mmCIF file of N, CA and C in Angstrom:
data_model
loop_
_atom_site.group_PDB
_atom_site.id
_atom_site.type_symbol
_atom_site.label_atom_id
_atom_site.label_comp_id
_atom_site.label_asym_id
_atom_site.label_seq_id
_atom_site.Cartn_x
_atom_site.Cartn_y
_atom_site.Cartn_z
ATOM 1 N N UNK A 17 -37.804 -4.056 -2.994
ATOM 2 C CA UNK A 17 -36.847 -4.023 -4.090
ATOM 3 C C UNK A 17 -36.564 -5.448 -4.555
ATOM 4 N N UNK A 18 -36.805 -5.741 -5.841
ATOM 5 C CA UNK A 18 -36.429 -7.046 -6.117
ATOM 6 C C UNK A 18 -34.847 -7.019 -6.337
ATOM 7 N N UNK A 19 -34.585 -8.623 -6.406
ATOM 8 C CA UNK A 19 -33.093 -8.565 -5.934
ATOM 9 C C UNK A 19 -32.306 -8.684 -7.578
ATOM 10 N N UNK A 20 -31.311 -8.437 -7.681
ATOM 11 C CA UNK A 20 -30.125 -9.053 -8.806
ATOM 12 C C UNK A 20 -30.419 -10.134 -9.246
ATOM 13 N N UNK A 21 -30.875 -10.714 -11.161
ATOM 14 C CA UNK A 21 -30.724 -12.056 -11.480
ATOM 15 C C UNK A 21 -29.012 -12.504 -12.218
ATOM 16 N N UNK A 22 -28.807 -13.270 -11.765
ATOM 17 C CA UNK A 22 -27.195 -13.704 -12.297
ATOM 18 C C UNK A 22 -27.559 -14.575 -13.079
ATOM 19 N N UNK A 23 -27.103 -15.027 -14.310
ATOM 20 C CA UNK A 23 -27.388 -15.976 -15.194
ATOM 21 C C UNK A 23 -25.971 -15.956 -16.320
ATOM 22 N N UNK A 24 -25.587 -17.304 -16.633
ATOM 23 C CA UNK A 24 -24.529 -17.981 -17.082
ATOM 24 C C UNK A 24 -24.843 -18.729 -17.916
ATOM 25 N N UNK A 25 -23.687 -18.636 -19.202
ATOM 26 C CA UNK A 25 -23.751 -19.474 -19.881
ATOM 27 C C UNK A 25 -22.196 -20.583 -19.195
ATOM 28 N N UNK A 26 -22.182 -21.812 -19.458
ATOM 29 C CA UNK A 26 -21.035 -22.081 -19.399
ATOM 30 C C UNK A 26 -20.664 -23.961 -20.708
ATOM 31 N N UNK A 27 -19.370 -23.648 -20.435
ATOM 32 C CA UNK A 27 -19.035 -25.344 -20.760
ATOM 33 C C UNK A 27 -18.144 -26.010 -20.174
ATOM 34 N N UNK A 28 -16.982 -25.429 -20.075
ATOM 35 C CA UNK A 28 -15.937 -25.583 -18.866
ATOM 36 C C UNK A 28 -16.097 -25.450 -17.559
ATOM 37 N N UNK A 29 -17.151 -24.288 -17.148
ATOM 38 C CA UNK A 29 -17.636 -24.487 -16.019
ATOM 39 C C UNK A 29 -17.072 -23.055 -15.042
ATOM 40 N N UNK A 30 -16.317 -22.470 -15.810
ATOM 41 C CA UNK A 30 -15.477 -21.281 -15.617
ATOM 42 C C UNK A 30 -16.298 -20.424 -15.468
ATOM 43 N N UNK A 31 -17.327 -20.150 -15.954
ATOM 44 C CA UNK A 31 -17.955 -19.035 -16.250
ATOM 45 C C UNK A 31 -19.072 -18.898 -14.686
ATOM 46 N N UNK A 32 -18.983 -19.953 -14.730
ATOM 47 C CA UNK A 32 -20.315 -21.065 -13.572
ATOM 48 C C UNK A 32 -19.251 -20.292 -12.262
ATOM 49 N N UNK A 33 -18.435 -20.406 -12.015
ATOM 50 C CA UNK A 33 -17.410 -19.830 -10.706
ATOM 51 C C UNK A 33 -17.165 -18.610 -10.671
ATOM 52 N N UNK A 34 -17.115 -17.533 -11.601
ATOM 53 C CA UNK A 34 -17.620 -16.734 -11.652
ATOM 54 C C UNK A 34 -18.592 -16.235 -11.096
ATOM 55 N N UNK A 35 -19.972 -16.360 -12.087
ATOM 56 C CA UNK A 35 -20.992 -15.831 -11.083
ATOM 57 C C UNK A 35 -21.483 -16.653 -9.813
ATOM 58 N N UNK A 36 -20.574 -17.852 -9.183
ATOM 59 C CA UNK A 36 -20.846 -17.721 -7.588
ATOM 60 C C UNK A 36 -19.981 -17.237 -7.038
ATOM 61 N N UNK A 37 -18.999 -16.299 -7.521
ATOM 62 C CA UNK A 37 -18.098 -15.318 -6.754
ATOM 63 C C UNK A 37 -18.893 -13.823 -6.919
ATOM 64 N N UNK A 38 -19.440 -13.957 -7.709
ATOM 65 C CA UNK A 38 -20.332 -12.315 -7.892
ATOM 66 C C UNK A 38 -21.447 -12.851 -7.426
ATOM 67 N N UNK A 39 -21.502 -13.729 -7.155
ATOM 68 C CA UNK A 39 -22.869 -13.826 -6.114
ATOM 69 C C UNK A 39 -22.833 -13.924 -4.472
ATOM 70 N N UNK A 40 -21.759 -14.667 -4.245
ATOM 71 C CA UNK A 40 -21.532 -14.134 -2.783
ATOM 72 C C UNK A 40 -20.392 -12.957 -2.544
ATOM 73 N N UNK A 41 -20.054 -11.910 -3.010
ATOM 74 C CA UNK A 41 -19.718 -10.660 -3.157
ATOM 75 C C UNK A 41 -20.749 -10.064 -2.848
ATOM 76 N N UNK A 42 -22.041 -9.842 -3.694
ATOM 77 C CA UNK A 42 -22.797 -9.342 -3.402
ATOM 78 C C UNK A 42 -24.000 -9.909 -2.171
ATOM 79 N N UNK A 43 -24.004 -11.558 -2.178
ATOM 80 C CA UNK A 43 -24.417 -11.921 -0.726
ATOM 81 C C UNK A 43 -26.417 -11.689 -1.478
ATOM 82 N N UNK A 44 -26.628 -12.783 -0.485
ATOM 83 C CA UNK A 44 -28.268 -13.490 -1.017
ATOM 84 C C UNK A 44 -29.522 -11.927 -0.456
ATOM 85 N N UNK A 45 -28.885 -10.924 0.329
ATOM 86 C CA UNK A 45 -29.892 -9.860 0.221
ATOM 87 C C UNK A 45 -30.054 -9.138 -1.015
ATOM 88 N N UNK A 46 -28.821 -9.182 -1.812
ATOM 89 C CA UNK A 46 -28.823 -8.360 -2.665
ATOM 90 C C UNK A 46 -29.494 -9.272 -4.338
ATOM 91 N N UNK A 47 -28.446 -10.824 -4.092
ATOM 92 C CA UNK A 47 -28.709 -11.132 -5.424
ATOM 93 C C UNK A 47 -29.764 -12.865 -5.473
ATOM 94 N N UNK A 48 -30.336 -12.624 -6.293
ATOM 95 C CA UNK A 48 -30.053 -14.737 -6.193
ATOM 96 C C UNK A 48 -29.489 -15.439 -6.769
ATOM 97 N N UNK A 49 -28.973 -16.734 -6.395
ATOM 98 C CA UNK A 49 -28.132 -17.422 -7.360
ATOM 99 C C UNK A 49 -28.193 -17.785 -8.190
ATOM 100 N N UNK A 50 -26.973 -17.762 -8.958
ATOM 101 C CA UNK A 50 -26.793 -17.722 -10.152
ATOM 102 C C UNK A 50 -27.412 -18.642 -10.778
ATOM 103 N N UNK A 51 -28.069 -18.463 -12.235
ATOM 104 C CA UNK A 51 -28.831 -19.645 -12.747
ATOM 105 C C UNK A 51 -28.047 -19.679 -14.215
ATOM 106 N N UNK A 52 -27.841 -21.176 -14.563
ATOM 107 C CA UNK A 52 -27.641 -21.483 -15.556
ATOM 108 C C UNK A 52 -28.743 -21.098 -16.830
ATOM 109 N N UNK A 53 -28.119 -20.183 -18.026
ATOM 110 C CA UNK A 53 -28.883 -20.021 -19.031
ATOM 111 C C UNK A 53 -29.737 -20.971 -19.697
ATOM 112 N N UNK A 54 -28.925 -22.352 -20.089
ATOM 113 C CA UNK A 54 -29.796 -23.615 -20.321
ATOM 114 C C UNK A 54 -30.752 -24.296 -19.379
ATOM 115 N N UNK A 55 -31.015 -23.548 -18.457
ATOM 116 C CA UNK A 55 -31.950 -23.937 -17.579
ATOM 117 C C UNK A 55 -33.146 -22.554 -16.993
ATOM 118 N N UNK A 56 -32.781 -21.662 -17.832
ATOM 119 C CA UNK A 56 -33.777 -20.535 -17.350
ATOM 120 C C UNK A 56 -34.672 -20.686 -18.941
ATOM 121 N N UNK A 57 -35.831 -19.583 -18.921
ATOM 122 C CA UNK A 57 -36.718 -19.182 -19.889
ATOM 123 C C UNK A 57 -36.498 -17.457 -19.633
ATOM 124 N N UNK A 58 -37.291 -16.898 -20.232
ATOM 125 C CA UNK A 58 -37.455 -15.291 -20.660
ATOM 126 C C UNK A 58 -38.015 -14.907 -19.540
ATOM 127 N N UNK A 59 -39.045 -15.790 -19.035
ATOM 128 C CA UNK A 59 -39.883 -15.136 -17.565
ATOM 129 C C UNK A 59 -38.956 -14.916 -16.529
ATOM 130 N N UNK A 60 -37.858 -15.994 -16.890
ATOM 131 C CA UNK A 60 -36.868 -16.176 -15.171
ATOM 132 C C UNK A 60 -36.793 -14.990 -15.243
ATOM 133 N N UNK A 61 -35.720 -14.530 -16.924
ATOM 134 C CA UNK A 61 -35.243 -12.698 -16.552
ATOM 135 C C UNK A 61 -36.118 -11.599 -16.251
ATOM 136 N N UNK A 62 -37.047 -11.696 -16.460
ATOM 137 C CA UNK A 62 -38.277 -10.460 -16.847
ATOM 138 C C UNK A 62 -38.850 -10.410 -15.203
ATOM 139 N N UNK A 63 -38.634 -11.158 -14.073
ATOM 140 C CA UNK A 63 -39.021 -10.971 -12.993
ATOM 141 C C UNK A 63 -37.896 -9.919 -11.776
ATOM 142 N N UNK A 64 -36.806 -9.808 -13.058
ATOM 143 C CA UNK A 64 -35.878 -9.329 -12.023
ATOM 144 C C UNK A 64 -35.552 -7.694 -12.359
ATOM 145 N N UNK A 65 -35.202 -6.538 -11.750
ATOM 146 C CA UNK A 65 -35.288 -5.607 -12.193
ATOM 147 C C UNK A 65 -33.648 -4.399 -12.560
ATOM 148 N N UNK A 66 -32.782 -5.623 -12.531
ATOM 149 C CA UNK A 66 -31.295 -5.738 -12.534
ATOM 150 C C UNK A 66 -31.229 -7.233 -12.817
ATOM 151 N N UNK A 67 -30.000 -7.099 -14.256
ATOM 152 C CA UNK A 67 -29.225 -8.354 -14.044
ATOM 153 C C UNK A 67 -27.700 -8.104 -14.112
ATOM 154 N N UNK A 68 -27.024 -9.666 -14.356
ATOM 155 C CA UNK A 68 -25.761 -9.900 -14.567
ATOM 156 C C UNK A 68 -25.532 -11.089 -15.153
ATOM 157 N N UNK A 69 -25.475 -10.705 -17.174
ATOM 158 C CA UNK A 69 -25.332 -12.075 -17.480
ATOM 159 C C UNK A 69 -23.861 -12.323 -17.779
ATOM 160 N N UNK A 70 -23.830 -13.702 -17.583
ATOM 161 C CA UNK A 70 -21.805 -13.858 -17.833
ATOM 162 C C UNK A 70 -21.638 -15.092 -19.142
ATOM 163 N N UNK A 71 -20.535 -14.791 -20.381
ATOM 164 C CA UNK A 71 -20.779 -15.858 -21.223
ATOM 165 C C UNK A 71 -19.401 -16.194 -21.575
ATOM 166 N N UNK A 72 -19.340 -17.179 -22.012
ATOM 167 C CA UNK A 72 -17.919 -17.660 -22.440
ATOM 168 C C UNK A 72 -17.447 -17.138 -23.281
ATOM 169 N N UNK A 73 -16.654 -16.838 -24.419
ATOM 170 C CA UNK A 73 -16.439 -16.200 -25.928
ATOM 171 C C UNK A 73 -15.489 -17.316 -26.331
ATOM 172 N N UNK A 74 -15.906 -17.819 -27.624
ATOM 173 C CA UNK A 74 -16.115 -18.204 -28.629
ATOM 174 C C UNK A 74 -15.733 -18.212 -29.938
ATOM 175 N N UNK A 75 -14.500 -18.477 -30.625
ATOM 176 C CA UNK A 75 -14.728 -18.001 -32.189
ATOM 177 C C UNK A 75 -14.282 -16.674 -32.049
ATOM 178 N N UNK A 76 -14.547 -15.969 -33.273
ATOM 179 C CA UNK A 76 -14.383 -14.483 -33.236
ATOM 180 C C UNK A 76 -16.391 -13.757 -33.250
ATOM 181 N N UNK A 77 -16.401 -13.198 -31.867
ATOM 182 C CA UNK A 77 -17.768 -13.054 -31.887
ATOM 183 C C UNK A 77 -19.077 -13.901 -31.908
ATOM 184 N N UNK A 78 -18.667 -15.434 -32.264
ATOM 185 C CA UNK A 78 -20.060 -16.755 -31.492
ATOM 186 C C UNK A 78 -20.588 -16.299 -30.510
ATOM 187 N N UNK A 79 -21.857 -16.717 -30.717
ATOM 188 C CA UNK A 79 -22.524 -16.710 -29.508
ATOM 189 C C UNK A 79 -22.403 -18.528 -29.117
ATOM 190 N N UNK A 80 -22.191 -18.340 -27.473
ATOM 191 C CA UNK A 80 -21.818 -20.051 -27.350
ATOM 192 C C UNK A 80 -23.252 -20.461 -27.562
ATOM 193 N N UNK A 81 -23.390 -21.575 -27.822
ATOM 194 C CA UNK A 81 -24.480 -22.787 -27.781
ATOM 195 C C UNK A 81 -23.493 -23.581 -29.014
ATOM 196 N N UNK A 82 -24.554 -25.031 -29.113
ATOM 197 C CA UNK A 82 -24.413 -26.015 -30.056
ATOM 198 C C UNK A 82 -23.361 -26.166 -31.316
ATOM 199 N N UNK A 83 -24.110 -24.586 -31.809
ATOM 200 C CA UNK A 83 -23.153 -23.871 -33.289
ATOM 201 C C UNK A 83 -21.990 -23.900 -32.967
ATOM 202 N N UNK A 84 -21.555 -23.370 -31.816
ATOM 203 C CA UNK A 84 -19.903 -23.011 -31.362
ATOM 204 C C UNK A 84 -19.460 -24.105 -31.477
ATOM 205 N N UNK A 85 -19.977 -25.068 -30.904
ATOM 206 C CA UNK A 85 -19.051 -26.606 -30.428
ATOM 207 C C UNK A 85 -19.216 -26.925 -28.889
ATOM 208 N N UNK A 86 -20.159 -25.976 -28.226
ATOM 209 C CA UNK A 86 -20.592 -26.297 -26.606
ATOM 210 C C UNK A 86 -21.211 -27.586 -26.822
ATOM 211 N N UNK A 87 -20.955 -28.414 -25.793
ATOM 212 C CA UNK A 87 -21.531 -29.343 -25.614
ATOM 213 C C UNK A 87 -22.970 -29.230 -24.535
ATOM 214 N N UNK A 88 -23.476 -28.364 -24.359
ATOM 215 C CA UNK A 88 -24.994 -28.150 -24.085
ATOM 216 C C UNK A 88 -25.373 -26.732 -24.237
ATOM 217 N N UNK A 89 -26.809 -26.783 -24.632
ATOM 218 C CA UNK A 89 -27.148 -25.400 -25.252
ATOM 219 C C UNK A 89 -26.719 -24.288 -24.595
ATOM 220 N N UNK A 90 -26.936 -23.142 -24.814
ATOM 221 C CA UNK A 90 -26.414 -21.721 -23.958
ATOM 222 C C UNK A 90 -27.081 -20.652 -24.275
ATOM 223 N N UNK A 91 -26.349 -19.471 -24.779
ATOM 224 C CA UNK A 91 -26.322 -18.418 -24.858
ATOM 225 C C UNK A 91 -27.459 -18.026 -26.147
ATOM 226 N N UNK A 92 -26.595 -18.869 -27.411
ATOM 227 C CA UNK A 92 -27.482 -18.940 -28.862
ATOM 228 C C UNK A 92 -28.756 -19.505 -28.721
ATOM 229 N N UNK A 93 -29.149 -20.571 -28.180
ATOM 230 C CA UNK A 93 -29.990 -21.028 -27.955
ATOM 231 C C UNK A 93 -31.439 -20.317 -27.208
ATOM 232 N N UNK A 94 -30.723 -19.499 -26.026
ATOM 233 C CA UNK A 94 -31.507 -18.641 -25.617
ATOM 234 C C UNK A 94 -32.112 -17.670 -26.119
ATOM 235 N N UNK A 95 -31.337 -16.952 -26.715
ATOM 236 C CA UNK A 95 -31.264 -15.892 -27.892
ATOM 237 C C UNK A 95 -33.021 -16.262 -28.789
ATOM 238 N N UNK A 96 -32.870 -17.096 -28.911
ATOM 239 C CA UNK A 96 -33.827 -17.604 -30.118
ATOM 240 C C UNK A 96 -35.289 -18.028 -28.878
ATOM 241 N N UNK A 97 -35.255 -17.865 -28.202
ATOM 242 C CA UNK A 97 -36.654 -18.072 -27.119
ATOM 243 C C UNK A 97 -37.064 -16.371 -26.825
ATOM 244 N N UNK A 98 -36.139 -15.148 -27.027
ATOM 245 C CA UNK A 98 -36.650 -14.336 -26.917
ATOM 246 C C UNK A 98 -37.411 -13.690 -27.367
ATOM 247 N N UNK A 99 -37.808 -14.129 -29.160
ATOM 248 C CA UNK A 99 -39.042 -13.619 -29.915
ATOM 249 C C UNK A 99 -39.791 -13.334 -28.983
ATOM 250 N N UNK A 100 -40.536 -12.594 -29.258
ATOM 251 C CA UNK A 100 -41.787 -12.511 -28.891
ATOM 252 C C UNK A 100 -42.000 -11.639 -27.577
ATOM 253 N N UNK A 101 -40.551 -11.726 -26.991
ATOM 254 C CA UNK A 101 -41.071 -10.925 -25.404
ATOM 255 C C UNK A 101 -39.951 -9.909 -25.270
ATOM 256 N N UNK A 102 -40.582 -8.992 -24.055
ATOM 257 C CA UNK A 102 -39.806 -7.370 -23.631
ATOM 258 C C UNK A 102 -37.910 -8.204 -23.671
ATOM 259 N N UNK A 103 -37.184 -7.109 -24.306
ATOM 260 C CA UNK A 103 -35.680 -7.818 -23.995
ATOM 261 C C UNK A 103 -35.727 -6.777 -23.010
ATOM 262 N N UNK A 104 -35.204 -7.840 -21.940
ATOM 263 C CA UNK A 104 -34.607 -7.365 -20.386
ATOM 264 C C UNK A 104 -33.323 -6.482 -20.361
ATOM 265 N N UNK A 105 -32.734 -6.959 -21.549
ATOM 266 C CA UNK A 105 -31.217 -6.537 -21.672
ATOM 267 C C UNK A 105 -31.642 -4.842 -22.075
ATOM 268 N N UNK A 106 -32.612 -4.293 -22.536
ATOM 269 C CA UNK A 106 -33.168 -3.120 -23.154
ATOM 270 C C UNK A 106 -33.971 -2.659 -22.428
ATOM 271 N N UNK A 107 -34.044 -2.630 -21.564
ATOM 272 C CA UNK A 107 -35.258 -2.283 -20.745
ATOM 273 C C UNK A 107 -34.673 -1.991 -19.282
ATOM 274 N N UNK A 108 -34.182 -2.679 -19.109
ATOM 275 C CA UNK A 108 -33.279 -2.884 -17.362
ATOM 276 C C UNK A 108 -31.537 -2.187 -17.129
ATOM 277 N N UNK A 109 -31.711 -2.118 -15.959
ATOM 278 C CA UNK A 109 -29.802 -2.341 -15.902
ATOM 279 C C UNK A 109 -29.308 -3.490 -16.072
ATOM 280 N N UNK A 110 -28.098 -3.569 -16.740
ATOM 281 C CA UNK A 110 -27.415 -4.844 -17.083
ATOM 282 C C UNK A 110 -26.484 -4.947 -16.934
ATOM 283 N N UNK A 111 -25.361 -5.744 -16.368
ATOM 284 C CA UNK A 111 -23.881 -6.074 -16.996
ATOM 285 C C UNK A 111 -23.538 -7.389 -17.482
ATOM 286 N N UNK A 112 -22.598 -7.566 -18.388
ATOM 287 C CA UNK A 112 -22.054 -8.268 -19.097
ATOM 288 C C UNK A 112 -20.896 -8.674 -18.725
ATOM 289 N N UNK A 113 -20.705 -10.330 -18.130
ATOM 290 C CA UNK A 113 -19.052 -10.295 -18.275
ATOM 291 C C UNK A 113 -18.575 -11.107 -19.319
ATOM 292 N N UNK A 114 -17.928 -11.713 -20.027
ATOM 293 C CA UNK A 114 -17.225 -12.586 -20.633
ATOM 294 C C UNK A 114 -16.182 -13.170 -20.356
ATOM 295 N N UNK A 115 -15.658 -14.558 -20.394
ATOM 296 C CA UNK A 115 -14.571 -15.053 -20.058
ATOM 297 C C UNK A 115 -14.100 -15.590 -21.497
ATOM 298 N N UNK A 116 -12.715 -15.637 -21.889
ATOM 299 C CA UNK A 116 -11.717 -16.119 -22.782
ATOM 300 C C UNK A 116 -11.970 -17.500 -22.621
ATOM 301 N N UNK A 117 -12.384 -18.226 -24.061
ATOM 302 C CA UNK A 117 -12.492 -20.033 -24.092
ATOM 303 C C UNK A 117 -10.736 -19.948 -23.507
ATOM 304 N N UNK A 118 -10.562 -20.971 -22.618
ATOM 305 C CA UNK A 118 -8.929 -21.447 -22.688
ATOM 306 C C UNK A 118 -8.945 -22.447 -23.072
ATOM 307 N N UNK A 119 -9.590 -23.436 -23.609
ATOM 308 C CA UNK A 119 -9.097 -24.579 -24.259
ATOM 309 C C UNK A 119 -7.902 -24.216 -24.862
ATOM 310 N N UNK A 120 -7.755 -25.359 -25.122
ATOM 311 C CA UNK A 120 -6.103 -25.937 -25.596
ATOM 312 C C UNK A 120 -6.627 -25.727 -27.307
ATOM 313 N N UNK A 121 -6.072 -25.545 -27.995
ATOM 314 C CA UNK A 121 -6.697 -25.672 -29.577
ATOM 315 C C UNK A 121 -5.023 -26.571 -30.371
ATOM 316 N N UNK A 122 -5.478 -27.134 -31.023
ATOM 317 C CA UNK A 122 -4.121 -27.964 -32.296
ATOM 318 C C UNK A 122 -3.242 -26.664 -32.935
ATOM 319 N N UNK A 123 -2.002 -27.081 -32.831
ATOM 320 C CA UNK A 123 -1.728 -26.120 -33.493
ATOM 321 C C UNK A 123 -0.894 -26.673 -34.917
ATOM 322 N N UNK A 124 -1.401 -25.765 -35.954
ATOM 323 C CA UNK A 124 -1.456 -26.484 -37.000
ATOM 324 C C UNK A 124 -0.159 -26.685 -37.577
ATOM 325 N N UNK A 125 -0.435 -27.861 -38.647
ATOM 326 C CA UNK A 125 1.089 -28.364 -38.839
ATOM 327 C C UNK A 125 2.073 -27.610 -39.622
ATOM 328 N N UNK A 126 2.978 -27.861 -40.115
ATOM 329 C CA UNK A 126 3.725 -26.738 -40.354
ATOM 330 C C UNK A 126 4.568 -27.483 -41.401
#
């Protein structure tokens, strides 16, 4: 049985603590660790036969990367390497988590 792929987008780093809490929950028989999205390709996912991707949110509906205002690529970025090959997300079991940006934002003047 191949094991669980965990994969993250992050910028704060929030998202990143996350899936190493859903990764040792579930413990290294079941999953492997979590990999950063800006550091995987399409093959990483396509070898696994279950995932768990986790992403920050953004805007109303962004996908994080560059566009958002992340300061290193992510989610969008990835998105756009999937031409061409089987989506894992369609094909496999999947879950999705999302975490709330908490940045601080200006609040405007008044």
């Amino acid at each position: 049985m191949s094991k669980i792929g965990i994969f993250f987008g992050t910028d704060t780093g929030s998202t990143r603590l996350v899936a190493k809490k859903i990764y040792s929950l579930l413990g290294e028989e079941l999953a492997d660790k979590p990999k950063n999205i800006n550091r995987a390709s399409p093959e990483d996912l396509l070898k696994y036969d279950a995932l768990i991707l986790g992403t920050p949110s953004y805007g109303i509906g962004d996908l994080p990367g560059l566009a958002a205002g992340c300061q290193e690529r992510s989610w969008r970025e990835f998105v756009g390497l999937l031409d061409g090959h089987a989506s894992p997300a369609n094909a496999w079991p999947c879950s999705v988590w999302a975490i709330r940006n908490a940045m601080p934002r200006a609040s405007p003047a008044l």
